[in-house]
CSV table of C-alpha atoms in Angstrom, one decimal:
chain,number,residue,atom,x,y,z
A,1,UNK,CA,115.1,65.4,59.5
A,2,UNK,CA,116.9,62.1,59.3
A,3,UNK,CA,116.7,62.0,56.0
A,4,UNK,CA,118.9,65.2,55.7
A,5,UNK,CA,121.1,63.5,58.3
A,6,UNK,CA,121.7,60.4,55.6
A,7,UNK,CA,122.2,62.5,53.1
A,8,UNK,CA,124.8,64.2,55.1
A,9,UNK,CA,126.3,60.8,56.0
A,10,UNK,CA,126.8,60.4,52.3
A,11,UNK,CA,126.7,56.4,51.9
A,12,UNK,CA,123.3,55.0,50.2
A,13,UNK,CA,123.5,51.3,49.7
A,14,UNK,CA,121.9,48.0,51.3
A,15,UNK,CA,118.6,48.6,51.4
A,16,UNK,CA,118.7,52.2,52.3
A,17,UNK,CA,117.4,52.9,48.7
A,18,UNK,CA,113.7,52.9,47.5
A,19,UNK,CA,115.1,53.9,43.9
A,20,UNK,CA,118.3,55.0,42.2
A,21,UNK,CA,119.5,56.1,39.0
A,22,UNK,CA,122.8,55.7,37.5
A,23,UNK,CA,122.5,57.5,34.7
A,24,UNK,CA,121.8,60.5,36.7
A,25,UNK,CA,124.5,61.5,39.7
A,26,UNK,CA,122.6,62.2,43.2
A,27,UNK,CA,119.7,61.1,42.3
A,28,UNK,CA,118.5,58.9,44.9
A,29,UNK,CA,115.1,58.2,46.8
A,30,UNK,CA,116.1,57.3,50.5
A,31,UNK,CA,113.5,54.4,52.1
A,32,UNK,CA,111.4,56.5,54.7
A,33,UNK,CA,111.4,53.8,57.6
A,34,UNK,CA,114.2,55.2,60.0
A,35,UNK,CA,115.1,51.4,60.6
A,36,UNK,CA,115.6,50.7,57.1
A,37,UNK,CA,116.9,54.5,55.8
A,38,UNK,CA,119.8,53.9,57.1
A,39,UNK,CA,120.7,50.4,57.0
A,40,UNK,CA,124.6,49.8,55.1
A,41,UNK,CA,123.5,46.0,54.5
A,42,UNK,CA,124.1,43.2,56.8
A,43,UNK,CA,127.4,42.4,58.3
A,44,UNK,CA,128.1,38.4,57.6
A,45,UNK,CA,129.3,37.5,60.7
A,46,UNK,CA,128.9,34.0,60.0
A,47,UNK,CA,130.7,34.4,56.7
A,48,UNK,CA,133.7,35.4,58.8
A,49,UNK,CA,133.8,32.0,61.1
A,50,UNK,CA,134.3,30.0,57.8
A,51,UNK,CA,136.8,31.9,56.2
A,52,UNK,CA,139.5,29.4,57.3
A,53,UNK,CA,137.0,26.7,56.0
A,54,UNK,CA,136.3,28.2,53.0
A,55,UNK,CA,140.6,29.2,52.1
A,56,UNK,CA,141.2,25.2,52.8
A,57,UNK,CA,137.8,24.1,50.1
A,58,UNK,CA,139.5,26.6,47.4
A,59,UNK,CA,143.2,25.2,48.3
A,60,UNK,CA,141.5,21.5,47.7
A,61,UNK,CA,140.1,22.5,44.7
A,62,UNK,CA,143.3,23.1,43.4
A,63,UNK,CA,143.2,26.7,43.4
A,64,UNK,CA,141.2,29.8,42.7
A,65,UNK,CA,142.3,29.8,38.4
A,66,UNK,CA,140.3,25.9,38.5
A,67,UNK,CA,137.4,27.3,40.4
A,68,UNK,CA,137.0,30.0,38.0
A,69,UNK,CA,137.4,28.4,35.0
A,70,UNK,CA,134.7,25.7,36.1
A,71,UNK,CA,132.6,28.4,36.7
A,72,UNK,CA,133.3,30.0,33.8
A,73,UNK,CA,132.4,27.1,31.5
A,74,UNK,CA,128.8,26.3,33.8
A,75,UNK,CA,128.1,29.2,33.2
A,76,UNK,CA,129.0,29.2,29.1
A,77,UNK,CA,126.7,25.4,29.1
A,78,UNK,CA,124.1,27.6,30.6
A,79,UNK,CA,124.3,30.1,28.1
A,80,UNK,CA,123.8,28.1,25.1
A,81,UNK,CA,120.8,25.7,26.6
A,82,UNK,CA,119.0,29.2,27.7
A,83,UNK,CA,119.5,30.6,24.2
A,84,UNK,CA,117.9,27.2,22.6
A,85,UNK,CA,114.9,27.4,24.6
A,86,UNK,CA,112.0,27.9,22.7
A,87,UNK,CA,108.2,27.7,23.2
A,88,UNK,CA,105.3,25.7,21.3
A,89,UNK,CA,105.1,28.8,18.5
A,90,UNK,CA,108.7,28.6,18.2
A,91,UNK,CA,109.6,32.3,20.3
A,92,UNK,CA,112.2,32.1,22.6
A,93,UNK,CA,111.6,31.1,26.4
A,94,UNK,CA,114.8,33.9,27.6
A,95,UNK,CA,115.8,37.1,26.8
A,96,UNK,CA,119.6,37.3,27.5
A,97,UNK,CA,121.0,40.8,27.4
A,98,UNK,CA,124.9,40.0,26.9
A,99,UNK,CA,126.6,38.4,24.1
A,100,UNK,CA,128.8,36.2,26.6
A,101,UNK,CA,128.4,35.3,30.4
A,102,UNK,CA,129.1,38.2,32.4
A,103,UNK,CA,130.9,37.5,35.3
A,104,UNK,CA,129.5,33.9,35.0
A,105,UNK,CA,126.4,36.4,35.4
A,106,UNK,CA,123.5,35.6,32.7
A,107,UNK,CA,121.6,38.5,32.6
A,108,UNK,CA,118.4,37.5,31.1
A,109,UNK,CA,114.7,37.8,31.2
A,110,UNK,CA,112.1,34.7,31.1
A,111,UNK,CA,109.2,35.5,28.7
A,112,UNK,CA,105.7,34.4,27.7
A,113,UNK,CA,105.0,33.1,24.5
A,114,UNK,CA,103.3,35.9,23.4
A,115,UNK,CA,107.0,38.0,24.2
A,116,UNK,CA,105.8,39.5,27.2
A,117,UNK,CA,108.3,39.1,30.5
A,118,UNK,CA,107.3,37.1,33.3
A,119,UNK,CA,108.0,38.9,36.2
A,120,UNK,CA,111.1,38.5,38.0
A,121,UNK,CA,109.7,38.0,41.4
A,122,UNK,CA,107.3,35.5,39.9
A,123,UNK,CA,110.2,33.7,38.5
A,124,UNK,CA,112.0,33.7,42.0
A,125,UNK,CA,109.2,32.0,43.8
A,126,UNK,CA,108.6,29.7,41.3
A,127,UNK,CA,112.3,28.7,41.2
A,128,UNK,CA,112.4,28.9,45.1
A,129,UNK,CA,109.6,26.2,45.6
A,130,UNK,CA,111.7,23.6,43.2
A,131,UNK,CA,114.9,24.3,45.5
A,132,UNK,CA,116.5,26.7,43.4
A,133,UNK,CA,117.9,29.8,44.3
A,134,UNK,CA,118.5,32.3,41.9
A,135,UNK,CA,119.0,35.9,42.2
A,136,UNK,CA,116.1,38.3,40.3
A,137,UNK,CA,116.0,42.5,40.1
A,138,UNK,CA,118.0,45.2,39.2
A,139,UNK,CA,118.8,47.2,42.1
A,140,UNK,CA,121.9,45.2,43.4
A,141,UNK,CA,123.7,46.3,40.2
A,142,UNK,CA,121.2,49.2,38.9
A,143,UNK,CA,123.5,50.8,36.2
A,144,UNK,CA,124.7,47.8,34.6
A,145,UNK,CA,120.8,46.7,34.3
A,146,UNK,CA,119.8,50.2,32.7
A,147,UNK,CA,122.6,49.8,30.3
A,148,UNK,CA,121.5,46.3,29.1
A,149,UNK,CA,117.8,47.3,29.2
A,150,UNK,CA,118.4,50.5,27.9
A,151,UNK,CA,116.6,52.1,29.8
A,152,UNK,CA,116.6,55.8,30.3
A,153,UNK,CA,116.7,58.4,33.6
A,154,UNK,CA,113.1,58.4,32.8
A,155,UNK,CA,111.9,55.0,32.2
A,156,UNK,CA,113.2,54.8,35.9
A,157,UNK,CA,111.3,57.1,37.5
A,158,UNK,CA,108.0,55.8,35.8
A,159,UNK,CA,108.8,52.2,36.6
A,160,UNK,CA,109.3,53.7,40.5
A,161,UNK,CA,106.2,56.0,40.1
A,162,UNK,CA,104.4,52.9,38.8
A,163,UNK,CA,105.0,51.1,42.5
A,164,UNK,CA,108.1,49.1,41.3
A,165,UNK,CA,110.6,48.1,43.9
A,166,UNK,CA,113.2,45.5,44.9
A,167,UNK,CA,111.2,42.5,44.7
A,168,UNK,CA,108.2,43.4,42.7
């Protein structure tokens, strides 16, 4: 019954979403805890106390155009050191799935020697416990990661059906 009631409500997003497809309008599989079902993500409240801070760290910065183009050319050094990575047998250590950084986004894979992917949750913990934070999965910005993996309507559902899920 409340799922019907979500349904109705018509907003599926932060966390309210086992699965989703965006190569398939309404098609959508709703989380079936009633806490989580209907959960629209989590305000930041804190984010809003530093606003003031944060407007004065762009301003000494020198401005939003500097930020951005620092950004943009970490994230073009990353780019080319991830794409020289190689392992003992001389296959590559990443998988990156666009040409250029993306939004100072590298959308990318690590592998095994053998080609295989490592998993992406596996590659967050291990990152985590050396003090990096990075951010792993595909459901944040499903349709962009299906278009990059190529990965059809069905290959979703399998990979769902298969016990994936945010954070597998």
């Amino acid at each position: 019954q409340f799922l019907a009631l979500k349904r109705e409500y018509g907003y599926f997003g932060g966390g309210s979403l086992e699965r989703y497809s965006a190569t398939v309008p309404n098609w959508q599989v709703l989380k079936r805890d009633l806490p989580d079902a209907f959960s629209d993500g989590t305000p930041h409240f804190r984010g809003h106390a530093a606003l003031t801070y944060g407007f004065a760290e762009i301003r000494r910065c020198g401005g939003i155009d500097i930020i951005h183009e620092h950004a943009n050319s970490l994230a073009t050094e990353l780019y080319f050191r991830l794409s020289q990575l190689r392992h003992y047998n001389q296959a590559p250590v990443i998988r990156i799935y666009s040409k250029i950084p993306y939004s100072n986004i590298i959308a990318c894979n690590i592998l095994r020697s053998d080609g295989s992917t490592v998993s992406p949750s596996l590659v967050t913990t291990l990152a985590k416990a050396q003090g990096i934070i990075i951010r792993s999965g595909c459901l944040c910005n499903a349709g962009r990661c299906a278009q990059l993996l190529q990965l059809s309507h069905d290959d979703i559902v399998q990979s769902w059906e298969r016990g994936a899920a945010c954070g597998s």
